[in-house]
Tab-separated table of C-alpha atoms and ligand atoms in Angstrom:
chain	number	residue	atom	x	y	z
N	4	UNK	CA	-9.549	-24.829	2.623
N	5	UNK	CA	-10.331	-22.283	0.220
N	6	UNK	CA	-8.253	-19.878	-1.474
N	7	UNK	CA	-7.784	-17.426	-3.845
N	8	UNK	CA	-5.054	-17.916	-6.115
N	9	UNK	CA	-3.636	-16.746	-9.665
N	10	UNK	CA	-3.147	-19.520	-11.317
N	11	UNK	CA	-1.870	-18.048	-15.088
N	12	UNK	CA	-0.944	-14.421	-16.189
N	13	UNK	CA	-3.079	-11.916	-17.633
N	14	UNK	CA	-6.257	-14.006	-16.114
N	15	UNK	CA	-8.279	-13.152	-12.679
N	16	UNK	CA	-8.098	-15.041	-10.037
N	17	UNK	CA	-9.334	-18.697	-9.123
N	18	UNK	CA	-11.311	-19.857	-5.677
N	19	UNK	CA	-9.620	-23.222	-5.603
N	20	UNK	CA	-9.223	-25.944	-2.792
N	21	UNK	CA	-5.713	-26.165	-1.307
N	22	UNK	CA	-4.443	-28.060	1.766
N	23	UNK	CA	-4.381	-26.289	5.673
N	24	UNK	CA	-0.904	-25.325	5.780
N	25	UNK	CA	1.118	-26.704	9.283
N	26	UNK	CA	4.216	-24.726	10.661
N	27	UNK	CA	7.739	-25.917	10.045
N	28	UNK	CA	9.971	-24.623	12.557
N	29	UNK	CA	10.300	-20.963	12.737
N	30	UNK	CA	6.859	-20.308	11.099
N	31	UNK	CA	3.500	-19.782	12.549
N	32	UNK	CA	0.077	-20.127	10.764
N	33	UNK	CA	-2.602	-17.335	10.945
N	34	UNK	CA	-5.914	-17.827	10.679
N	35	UNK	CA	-6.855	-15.137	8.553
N	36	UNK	CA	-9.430	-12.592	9.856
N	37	UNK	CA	-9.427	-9.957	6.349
N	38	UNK	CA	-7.077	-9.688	3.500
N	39	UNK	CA	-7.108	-6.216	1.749
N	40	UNK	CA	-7.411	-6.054	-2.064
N	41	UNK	CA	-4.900	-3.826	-3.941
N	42	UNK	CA	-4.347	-1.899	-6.867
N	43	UNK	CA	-0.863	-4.028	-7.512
N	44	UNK	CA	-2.801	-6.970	-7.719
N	45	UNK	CA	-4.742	-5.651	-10.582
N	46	UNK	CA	-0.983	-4.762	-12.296
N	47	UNK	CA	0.437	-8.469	-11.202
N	48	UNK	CA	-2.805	-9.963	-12.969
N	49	UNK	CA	-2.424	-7.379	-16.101
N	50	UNK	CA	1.527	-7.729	-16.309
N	51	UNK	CA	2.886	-9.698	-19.205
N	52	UNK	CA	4.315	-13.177	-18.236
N	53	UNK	CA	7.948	-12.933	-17.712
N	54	UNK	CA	7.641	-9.152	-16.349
N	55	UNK	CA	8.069	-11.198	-12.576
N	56	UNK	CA	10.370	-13.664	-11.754
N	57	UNK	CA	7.504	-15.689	-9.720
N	58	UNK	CA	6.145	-19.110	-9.282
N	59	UNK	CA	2.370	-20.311	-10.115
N	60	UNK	CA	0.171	-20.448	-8.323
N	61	UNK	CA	0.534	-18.196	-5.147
N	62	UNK	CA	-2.427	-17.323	-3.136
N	63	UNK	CA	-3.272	-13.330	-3.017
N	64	UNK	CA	-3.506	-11.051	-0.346
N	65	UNK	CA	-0.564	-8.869	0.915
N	66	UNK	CA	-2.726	-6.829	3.452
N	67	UNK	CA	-3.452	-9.529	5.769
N	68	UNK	CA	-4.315	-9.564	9.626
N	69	UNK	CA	-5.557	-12.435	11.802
N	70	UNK	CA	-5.009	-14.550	14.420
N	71	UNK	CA	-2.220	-16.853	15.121
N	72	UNK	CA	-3.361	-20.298	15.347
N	73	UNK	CA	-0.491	-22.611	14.997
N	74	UNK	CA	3.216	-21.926	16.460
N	75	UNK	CA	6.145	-23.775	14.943
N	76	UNK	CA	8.855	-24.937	16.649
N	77	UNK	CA	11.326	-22.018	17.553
N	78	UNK	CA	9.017	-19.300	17.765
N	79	UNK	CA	8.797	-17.423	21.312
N	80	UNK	CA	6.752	-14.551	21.888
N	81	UNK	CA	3.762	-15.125	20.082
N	82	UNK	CA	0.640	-17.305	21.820
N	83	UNK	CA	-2.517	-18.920	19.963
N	84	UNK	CA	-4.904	-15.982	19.234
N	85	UNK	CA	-2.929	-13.311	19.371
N	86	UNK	CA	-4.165	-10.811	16.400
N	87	UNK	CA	-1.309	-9.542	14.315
N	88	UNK	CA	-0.547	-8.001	10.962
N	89	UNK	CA	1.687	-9.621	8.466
N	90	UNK	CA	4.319	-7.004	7.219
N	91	UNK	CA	4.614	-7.730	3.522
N	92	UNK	CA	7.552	-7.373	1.766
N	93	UNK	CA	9.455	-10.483	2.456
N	94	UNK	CA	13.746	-10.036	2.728
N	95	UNK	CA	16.367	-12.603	3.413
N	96	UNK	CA	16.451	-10.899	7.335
N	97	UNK	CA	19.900	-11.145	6.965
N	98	UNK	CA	21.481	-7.895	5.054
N	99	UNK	CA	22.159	-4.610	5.957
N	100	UNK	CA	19.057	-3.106	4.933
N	101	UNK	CA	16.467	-6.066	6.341
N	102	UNK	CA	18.046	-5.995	9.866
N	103	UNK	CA	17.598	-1.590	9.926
N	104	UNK	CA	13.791	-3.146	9.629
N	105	UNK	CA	13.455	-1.935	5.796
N	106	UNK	CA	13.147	-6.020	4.205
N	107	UNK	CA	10.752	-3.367	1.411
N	108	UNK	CA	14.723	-2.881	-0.018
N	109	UNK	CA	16.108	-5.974	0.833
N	110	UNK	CA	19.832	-5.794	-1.263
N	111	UNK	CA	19.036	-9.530	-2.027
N	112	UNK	CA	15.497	-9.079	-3.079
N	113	UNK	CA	15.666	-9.968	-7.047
N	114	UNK	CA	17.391	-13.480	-5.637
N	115	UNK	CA	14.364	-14.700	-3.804
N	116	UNK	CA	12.119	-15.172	-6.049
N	117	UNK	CA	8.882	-13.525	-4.656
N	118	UNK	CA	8.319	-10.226	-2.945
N	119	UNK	CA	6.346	-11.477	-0.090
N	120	UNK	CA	3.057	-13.226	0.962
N	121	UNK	CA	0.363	-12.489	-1.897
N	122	UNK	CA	3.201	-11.421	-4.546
N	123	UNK	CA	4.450	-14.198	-5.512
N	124	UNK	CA	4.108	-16.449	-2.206
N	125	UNK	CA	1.128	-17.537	-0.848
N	126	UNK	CA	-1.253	-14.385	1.065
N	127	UNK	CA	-3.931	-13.881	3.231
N	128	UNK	CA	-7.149	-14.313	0.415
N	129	UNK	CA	-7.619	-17.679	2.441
N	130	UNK	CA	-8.882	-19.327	5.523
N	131	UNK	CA	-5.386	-19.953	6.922
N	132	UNK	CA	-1.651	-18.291	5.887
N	133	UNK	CA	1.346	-19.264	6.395
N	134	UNK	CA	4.137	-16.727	8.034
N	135	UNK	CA	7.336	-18.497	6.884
N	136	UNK	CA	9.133	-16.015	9.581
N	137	UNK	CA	7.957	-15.075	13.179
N	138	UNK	CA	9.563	-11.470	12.585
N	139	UNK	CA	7.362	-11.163	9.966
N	140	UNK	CA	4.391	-10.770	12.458
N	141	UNK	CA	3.078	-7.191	13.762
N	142	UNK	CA	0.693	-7.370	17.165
N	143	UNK	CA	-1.988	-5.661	16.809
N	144	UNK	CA	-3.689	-5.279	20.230
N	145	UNK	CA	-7.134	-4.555	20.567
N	146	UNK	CA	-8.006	-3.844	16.937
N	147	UNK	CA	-10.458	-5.533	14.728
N	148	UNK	CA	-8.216	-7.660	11.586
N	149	UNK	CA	-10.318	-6.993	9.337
N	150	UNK	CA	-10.098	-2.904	9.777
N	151	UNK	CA	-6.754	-3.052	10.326
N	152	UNK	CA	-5.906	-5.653	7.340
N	153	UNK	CA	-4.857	-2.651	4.948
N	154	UNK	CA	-2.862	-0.539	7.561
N	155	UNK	CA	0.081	-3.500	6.215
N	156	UNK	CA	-0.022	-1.298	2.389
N	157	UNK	CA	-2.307	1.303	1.614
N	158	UNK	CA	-1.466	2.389	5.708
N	159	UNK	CA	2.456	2.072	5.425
N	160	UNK	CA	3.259	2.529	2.148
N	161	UNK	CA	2.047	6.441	2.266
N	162	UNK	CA	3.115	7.216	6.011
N	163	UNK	CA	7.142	5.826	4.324
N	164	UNK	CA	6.263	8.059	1.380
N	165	UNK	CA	5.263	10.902	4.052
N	166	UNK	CA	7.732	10.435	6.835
N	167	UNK	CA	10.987	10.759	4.047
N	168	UNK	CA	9.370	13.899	3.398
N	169	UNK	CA	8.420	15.488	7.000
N	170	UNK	CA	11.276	17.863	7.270
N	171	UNK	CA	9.426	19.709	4.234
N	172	UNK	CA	6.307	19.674	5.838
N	173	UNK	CA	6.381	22.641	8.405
N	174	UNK	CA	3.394	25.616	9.031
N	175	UNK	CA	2.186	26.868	5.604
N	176	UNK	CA	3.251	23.785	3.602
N	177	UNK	CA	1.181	21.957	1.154
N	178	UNK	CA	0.813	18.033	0.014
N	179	UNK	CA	-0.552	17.277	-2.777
N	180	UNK	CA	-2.356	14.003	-3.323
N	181	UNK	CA	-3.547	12.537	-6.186
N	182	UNK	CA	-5.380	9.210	-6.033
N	183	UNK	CA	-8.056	9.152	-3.452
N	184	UNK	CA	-8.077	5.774	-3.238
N	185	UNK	CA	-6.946	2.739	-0.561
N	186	UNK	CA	-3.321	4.490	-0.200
N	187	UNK	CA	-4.915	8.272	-1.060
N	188	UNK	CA	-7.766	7.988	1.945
N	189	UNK	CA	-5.003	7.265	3.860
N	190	UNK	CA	-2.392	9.747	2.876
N	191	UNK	CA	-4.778	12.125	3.980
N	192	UNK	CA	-4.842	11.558	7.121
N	193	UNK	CA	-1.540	10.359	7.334
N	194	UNK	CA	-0.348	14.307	6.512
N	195	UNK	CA	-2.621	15.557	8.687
N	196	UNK	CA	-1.748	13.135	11.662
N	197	UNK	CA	2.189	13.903	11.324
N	198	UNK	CA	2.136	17.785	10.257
N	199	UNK	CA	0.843	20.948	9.870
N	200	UNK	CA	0.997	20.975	6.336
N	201	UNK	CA	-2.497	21.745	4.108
N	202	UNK	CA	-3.851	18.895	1.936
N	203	UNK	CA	-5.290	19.443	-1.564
N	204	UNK	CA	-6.958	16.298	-2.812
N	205	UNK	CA	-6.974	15.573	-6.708
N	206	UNK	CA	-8.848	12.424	-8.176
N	207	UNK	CA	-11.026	11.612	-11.190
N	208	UNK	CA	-14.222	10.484	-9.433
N	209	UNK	CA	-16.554	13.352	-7.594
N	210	UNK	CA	-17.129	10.247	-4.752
N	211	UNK	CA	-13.439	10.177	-4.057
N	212	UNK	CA	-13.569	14.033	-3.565
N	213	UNK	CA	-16.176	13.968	-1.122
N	214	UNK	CA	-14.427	11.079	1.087
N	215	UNK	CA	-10.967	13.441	0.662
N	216	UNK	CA	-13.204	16.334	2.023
N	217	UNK	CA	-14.320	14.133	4.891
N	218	UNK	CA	-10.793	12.719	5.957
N	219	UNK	CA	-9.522	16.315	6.290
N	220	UNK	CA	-8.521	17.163	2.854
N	221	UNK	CA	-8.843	21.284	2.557
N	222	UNK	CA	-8.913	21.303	-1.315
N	223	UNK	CA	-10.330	18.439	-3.056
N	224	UNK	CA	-10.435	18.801	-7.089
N	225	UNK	CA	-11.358	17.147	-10.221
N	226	UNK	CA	-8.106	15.953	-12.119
N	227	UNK	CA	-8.284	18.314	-14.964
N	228	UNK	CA	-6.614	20.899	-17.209
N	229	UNK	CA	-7.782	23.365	-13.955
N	230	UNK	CA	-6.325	21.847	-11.014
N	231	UNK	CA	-2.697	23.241	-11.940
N	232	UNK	CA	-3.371	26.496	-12.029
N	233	UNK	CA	-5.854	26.231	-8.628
N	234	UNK	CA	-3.153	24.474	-7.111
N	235	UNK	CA	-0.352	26.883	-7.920
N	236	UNK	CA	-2.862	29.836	-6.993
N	237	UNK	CA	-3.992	28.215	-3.289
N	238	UNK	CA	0.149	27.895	-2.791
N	239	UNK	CA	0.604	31.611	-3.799
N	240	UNK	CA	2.256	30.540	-6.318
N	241	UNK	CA	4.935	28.674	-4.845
N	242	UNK	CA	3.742	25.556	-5.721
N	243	UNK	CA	3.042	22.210	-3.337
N	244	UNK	CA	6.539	20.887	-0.844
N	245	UNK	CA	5.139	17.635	-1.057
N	246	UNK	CA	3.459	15.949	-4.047
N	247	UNK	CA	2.561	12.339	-3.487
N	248	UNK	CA	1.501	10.780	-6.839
N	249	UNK	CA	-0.729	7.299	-5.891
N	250	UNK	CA	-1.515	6.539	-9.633
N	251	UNK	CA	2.007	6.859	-11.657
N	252	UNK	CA	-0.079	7.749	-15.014
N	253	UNK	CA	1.551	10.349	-17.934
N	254	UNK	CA	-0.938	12.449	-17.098
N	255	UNK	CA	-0.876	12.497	-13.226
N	256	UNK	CA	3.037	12.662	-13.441
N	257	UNK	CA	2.993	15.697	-15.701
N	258	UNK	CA	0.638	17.344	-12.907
N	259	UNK	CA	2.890	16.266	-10.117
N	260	UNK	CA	5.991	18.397	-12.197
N	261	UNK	CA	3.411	20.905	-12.683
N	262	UNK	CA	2.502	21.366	-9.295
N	263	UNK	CA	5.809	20.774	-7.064
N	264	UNK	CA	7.829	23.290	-5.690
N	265	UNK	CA	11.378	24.916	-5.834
N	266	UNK	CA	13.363	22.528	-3.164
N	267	UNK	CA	9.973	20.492	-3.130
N	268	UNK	CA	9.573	16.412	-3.658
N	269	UNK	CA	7.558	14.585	-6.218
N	270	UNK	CA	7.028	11.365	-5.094
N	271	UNK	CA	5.960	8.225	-7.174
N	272	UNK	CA	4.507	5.524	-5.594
N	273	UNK	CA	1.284	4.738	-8.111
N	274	UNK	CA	2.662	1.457	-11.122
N	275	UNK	CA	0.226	3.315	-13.603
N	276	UNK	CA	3.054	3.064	-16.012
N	277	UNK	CA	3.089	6.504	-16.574
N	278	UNK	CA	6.849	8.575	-18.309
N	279	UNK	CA	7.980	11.847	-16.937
N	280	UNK	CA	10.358	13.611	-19.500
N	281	UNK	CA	12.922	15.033	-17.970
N	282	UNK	CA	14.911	17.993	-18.777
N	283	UNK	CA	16.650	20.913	-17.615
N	284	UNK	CA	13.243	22.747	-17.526
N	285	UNK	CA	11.404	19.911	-16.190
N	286	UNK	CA	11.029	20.608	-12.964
N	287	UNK	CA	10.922	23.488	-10.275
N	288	UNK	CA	14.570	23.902	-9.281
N	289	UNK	CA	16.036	20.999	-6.195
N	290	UNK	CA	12.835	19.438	-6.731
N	291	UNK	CA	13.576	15.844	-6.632
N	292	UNK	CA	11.381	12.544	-8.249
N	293	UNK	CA	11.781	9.535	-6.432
N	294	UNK	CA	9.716	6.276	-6.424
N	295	UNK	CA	8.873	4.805	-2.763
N	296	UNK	CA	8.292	1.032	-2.544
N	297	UNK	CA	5.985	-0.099	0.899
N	298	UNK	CA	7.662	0.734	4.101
N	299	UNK	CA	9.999	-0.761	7.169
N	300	UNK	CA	8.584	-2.934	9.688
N	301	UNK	CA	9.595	-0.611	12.394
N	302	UNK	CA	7.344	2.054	10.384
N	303	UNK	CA	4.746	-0.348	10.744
N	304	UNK	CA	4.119	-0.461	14.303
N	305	UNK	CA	3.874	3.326	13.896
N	306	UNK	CA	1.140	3.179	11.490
N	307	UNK	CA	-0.447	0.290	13.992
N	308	UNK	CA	-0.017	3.151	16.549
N	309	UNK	CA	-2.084	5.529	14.576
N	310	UNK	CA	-4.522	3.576	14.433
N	311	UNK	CA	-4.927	2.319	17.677
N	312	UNK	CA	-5.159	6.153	18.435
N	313	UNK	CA	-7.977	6.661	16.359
N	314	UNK	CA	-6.026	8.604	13.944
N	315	UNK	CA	-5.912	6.653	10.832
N	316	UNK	CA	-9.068	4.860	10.020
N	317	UNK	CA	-9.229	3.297	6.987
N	318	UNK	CA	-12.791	2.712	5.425
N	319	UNK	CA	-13.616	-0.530	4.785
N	320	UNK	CA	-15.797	-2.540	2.846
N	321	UNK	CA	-15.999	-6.580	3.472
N	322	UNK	CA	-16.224	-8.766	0.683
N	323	UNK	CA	-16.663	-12.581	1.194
N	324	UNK	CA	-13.849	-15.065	-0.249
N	325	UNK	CA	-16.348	-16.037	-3.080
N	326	UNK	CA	-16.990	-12.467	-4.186
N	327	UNK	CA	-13.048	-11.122	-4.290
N	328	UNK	CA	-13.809	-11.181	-8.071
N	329	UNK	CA	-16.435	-8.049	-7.241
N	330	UNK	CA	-14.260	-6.342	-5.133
N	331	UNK	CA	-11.452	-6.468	-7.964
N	332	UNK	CA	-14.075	-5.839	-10.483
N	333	UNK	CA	-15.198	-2.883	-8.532
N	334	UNK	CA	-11.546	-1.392	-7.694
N	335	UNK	CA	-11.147	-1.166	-11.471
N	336	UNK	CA	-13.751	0.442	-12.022
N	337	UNK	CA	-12.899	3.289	-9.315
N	338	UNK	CA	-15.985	2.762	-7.441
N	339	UNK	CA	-14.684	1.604	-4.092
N	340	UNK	CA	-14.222	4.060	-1.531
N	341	UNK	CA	-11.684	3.423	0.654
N	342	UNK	CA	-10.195	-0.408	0.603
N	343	UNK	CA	-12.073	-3.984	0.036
N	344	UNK	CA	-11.103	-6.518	2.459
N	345	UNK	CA	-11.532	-10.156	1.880
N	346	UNK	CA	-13.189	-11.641	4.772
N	347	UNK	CA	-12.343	-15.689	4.597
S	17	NAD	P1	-7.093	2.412	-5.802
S	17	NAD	O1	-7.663	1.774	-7.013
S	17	NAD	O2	-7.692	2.135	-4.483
S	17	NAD	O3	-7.066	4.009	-5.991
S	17	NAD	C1	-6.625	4.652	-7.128
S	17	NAD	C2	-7.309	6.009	-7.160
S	17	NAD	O4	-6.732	6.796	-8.189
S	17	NAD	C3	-8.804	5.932	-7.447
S	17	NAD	O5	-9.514	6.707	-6.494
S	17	NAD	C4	-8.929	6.526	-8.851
S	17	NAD	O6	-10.158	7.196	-9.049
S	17	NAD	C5	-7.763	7.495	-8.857
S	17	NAD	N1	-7.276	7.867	-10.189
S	17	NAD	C6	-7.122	7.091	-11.283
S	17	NAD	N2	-6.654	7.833	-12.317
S	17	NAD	C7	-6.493	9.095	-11.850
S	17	NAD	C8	-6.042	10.315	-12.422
S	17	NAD	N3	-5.667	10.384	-13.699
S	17	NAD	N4	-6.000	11.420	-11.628
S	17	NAD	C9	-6.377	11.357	-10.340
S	17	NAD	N5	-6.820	10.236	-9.741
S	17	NAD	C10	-6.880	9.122	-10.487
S	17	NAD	O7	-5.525	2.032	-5.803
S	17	NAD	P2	-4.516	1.863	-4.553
S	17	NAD	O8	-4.636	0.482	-4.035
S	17	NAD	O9	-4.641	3.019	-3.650
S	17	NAD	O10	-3.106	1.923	-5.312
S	17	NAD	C11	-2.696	3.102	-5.974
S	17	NAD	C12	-1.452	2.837	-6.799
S	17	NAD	O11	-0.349	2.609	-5.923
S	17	NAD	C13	-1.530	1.597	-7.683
S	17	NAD	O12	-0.843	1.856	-8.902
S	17	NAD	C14	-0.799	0.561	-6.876
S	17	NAD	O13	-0.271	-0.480	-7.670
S	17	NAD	C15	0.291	1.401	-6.282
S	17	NAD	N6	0.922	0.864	-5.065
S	17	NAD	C16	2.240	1.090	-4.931
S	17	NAD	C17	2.887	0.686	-3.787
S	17	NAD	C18	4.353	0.960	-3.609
S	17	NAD	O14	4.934	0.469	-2.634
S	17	NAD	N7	4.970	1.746	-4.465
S	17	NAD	C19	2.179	0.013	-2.788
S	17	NAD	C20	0.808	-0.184	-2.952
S	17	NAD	C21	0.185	0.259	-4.104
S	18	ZN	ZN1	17.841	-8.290	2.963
């Protein structure tokens, strides 16, 4: 079959021919319906070699959904042609943290050698996957793979970042979020699905801004020298509760301390690389920085929920296996709206 693999650092990726993979016990074969493309696999083909601890060549693809088509033995519960999502970060299932659902901060994770299928083990940018773990497998119901590919990262990765942060998010409250892109589109609606807070929208591209204003957003701005003082004059000057940075660059991260309130959370989740000085004086009083990294698998169902209720819909655009280099090419370039999903 074919599949799209890195095959050396700092290069794109390859269409190559690999073999069908065949369940062992305990794992159970997809057959893949879309894989999303994401901005981390445009850092994992930039990153130096070295910077990750992983094997080549791994198939990419860490937003996949599909069908199952081949049941080791040991599995119960699952049937041929069931359509599930694959929750991606991949623990040992057997700590504290990976049995509360949360394998995303699995305590043995820098022992296994790969964070999950598409980073670092083989993903979904192929016909077939393999699921080394039943567990690891999300039904989906009556939703279409390929739409609901990308709820597995750019849906759960915000509605973690969101949910840690819903007690600040009452009547009068304000998110900011900048990055309008696969996790941005859906951080808007994720905010407005889950509270009453206000949204103000802040990317680079005017396209981006228009599909914020679309998906609810009630301030959607050009990230500039202006959108400080516009956001700390919408807030009355109190500044945003909630600022969810999706790019991690210096100059988004000096926004997001510009921007957050007193008691308020500024929270990371864009690998743009991107320093925050810290001091003192840095930031608004109690206002905390954290980094979030993907989501629990319990938090996934939720975010399968929401979409299933018509409440997260994430925009898609389908690329072929043989054109994943386009959809890559056109990611960098910021021209995608929404998320690319490969469709094998
Ligand atoms: P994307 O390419 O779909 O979207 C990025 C968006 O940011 C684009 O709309 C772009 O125009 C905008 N942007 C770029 N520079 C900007 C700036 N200076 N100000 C405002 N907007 C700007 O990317 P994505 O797939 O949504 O991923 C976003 C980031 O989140 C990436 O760095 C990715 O690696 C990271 N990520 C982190 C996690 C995690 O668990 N922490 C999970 C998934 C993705
Ligand atoms: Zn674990």
């Amino acid at each position: 079959m074919k599949a799209l693999q890195l095959t050396a650092w700092q290069q794109g990726p390859e269409l190559v021919d690999v073999p069908e993979p065949e369940p062992g016990p305990g794992e159970v074969v997809i057959k893949v319906g879309g894989a999303g493309a994401c901005h981390s696999d445009l850092h994992v083909m930039e990153w130096p070699p070295g910077l990750l601890d992983w094997k080549l060549p791994f198939t990419l693809g860490h937003e996949t959904a599909g069908w199952v088509h081949a049941i080791g033995s040991g599995v119960d519960g699952l049937r041929e042609g069931d359509a599930v999502l694959v929750y991606g970060p991949w623990g040992d299932g057997r700590c504290r943290t990976c049995r509360l659902g949360s394998e995303n901060y699995c305590e043995h994770a820098s022992e296994l050698g790969a964070a999950g299928g598409g980073l670092g083990r083989d993903g979904g940018m192929a016909e077939y996957m393999l699921v080394p773990r039943a567990r690891w497998l999300v039904p989906i119901g009556d939703l279409d793979p390929v739409e609901a590919a990308p709820l597995a990262d750019a849906g759960l990765t915000p509605y973690h970042a969101i949910k840690r942060s819903l007690h600040l998010l009452g009547p009068g409250s304000t998110v900011v979020v900048i990055g309008v892109g696969g996790l941005g589109h859906a951080a808007i609606q994720l905010v407005k699905a889950l509270s009453p807070a206000r949204v103000v929208a802040v990317d680079l591209a005017e396209a981006k801004l228009d599909l914020a204003r679309r998906l609810g957003a009630d301030l959607a701005l050009p990230s500039d020298d202006e959108a400080v003082g516009t956001i700390r004059g919408y807030t009355g000057g109190r500044g945003a509760e909630v600022v969810l940075d999706l790019v991690g660059s210096d100059p988004t991260l000096a926004l997001g301390a510009k921007v957050a309130s007193v008691n308020g959370h500024l929270t990371v989740v864009g690998l743009g690389g991107g320093r925050l000085e810290f001091s003192f004086f840095a930031l608004p009083y109690e206002c905390s920085v954290a980094t979030t990294y993907w989501g629990s698998v319990t938090e996934l169902m939720e975010v399968v929920e929401l979409a299933r209720l018509g409440k997260l819909v994430i925009q898609t655009h389908r690329f072929p296996l043989s054109e994943a280099t386009a959809a890559y090419q056109r990611m960098r370039e910021g021209s995608l709206e929404g998320r690319a999903v490969i469709v094998p």
